Coordinates of C-alpha atoms in Angstrom, one line a residue:
X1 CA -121.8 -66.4 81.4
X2 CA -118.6 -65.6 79.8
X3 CA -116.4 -67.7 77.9
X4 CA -112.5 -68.1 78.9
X5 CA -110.0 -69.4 76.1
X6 CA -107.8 -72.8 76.6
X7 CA -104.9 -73.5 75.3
X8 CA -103.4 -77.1 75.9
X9 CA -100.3 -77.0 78.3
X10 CA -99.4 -80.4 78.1
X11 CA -100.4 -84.2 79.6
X12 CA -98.6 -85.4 83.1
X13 CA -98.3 -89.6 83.1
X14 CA -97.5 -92.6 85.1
X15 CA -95.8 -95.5 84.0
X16 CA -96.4 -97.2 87.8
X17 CA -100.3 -96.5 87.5
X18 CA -102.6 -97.8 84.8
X19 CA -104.8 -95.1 83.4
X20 CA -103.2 -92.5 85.5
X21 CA -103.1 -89.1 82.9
X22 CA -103.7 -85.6 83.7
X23 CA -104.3 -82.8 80.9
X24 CA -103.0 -79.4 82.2
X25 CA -105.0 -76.6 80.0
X26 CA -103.8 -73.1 80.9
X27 CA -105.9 -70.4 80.8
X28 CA -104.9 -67.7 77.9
X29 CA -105.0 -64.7 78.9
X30 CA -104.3 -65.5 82.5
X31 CA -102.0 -68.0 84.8
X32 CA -104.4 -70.4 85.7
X33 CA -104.1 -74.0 85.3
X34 CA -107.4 -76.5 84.8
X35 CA -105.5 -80.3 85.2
X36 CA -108.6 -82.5 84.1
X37 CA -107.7 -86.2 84.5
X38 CA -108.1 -88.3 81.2
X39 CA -107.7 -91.9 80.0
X40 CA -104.8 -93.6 78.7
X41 CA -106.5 -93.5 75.1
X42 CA -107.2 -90.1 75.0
X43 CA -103.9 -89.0 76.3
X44 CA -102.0 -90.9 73.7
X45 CA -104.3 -89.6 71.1
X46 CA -103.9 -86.3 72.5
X47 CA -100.1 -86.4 72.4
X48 CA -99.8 -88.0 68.7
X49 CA -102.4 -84.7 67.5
X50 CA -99.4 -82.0 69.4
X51 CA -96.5 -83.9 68.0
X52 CA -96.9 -82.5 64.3
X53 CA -93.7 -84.7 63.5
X54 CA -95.5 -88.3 64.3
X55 CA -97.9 -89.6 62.1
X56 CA -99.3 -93.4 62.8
X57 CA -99.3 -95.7 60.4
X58 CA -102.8 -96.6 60.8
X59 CA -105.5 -93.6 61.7
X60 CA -106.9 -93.8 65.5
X61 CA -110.5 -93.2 66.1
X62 CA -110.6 -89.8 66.4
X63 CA -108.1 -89.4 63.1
X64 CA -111.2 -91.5 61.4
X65 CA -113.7 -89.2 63.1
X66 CA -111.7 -86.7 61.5
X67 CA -111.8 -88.3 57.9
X68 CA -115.3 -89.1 57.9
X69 CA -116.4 -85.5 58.9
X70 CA -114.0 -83.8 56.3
X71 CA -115.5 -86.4 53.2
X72 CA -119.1 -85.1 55.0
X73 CA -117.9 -81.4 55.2
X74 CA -118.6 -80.8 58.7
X75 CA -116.7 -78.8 60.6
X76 CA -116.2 -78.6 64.8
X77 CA -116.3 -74.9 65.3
X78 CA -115.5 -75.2 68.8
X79 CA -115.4 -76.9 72.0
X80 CA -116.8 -75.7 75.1
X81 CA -116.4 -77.1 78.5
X82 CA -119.8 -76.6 79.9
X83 CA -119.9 -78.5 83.5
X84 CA -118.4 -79.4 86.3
X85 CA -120.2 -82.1 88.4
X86 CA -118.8 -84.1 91.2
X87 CA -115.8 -84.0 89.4
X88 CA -116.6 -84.6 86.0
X89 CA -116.2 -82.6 83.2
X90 CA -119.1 -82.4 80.5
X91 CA -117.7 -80.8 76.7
X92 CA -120.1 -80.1 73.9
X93 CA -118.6 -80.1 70.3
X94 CA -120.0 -76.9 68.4
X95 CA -120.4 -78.3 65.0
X96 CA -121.4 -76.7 61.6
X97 CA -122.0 -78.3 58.1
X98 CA -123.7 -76.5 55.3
X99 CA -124.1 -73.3 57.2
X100 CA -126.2 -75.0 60.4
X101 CA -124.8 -75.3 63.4
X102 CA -125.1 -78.5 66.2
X103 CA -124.3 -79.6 69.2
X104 CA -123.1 -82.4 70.2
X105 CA -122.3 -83.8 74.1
X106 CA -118.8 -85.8 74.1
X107 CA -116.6 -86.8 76.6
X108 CA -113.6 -83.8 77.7
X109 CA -110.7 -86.1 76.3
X110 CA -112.5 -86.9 73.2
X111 CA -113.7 -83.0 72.5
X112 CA -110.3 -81.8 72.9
X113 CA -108.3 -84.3 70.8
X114 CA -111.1 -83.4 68.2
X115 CA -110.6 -79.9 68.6
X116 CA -107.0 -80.4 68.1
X117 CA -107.6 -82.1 64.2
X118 CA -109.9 -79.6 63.3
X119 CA -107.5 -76.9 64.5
X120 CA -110.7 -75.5 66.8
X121 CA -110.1 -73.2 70.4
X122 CA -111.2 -74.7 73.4
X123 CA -113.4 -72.7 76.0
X124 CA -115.0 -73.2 79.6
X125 CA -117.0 -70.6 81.1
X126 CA -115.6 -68.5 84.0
X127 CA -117.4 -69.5 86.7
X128 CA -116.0 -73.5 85.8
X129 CA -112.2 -71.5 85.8
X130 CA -113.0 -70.0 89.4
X131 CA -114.5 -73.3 90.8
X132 CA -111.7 -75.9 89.6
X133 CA -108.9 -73.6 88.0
X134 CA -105.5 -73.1 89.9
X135 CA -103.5 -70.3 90.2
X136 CA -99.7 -70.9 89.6
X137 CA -97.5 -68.0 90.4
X138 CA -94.4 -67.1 88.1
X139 CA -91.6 -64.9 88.4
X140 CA -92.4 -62.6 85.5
X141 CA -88.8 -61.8 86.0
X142 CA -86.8 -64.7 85.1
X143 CA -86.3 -65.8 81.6
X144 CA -88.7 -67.7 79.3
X145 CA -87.1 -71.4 79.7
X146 CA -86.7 -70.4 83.5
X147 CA -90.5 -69.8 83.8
X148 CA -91.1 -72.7 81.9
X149 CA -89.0 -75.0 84.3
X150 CA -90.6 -73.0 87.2
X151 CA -94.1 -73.8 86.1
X152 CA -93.5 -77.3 85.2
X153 CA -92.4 -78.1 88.7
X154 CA -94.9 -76.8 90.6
X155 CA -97.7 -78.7 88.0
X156 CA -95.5 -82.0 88.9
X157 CA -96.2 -81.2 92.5
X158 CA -99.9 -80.7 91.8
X159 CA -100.3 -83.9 90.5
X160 CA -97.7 -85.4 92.5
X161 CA -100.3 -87.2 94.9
X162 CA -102.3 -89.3 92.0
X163 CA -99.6 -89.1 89.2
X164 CA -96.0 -89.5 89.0
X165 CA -93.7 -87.9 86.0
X166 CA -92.7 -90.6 83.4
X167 CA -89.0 -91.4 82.9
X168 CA -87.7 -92.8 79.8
X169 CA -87.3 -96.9 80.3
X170 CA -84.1 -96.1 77.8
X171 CA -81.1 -94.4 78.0
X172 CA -80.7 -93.1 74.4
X173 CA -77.2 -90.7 75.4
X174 CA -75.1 -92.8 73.9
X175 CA -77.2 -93.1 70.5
X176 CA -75.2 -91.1 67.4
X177 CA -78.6 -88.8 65.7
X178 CA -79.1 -91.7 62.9
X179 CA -79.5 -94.7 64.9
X180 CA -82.0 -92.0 67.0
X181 CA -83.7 -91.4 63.8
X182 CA -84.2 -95.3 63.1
X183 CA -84.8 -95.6 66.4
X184 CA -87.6 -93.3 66.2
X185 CA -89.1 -94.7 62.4
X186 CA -89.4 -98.2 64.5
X187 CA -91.4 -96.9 67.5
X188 CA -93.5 -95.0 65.2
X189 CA -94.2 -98.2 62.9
X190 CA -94.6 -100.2 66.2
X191 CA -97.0 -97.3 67.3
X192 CA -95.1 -97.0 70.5
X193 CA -95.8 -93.4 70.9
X194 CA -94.4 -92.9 74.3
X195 CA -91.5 -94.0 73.5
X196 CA -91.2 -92.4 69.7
X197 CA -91.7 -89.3 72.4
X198 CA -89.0 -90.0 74.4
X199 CA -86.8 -90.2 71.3
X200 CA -87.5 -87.3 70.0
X201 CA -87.1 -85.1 72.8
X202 CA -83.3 -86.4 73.1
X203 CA -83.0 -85.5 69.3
X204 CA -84.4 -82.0 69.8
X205 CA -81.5 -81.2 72.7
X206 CA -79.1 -82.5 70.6
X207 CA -80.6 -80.0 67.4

């Protein structure tokens, strides 16, 4: 069976349900769209690994997986989404250390937000694509930040019936850029990552 390539497209969350995330991967040389629902955990894990600019104070668990690998010199290769049951999505971590390869089973959520610290591409096979993949059609016209606004609508309406798009509990408009940066330093020392999100977005439309 051949392998399709994943790249991660972001995570969709509720603020009104507990547990309630959805990772959207997209398919990379295609339009397709595999949402795979994940836990709170794992999505904030997820989200600290794509924000380059946040670093936590303390390392989570899979920052310390990371550490103890790298003092161990093993290496995840890959990760490969390998089965789709009732549901459920099984991930195996392709491994090496001292030129011999392993596999190991792990959770979807956990494999990717591996993948992401070791800087490793995510695959599924095609058939998995066809079965549970969805096809999100674009104007190929419209410009880039069009498209993007385009596709991010219709993947709110996909999850629209078990997740609903967070909103920042702050209004951080009227904040001049330093007391945003402080602002930011704080929620990143409290380890309030949703919120050290939501500040950092407003900074990046006012850059």
């Amino acid at each position: 069976m051949s392998l399709v390539r994943l790249n991660i497209k972001g995570i969709s969350y509720s603020q009104t349900q507990n547990g309630a995330y959805a990772l959207i991967l997209n398919e990379v040389d295609g339009e397709r769209k595999l949402p795979i629902v994940i836990g709170a955990f794992e999505a904030q894990s997820i989200a600290i690994a794509l924000e380059k600019e946040i670093s936590p104070p303390r390392p989570l668990t899979h920052d310390l997986f990371k550490n103890f690998a790298d003092r161990f010199d093993i290496v995840v290769k890959q990760v490969i989404i390998h089965k789709l049951v009732d549901g459920v999505f099984y991930s195996s971590l392709i491994c090496e250390r001292d030129k011999i390869e392993e596999i190991i089973d792990a959770r979807t959520s956990d494999a990717i937000a591996l993948a992401l610290r070791f800087q490793a591409p995510i695959f599924t096979y095609k058939n998995i694509l066809d079965k549970a993949g969805i096809y999100l059609k674009v104007n190929p016209k419209k410009e880039d930040e069009e498209d993007e606004a385009q596709d991010s609508i219709l993947m709110d309406e996909l999850v629209a019936n078990e997740l609903e798009p967070s909103e920042p509990k702050e209004n951080f408009k009227g904040k001049t850029l330093e007391e945003l940066q402080t602002l930011l330093e704080e929620a990143v020392n409290n380890e309030d990552y949703e919120r050290a999100a939501h500040i950092r977005d407003e900074i990046s439309k006012r850059e």
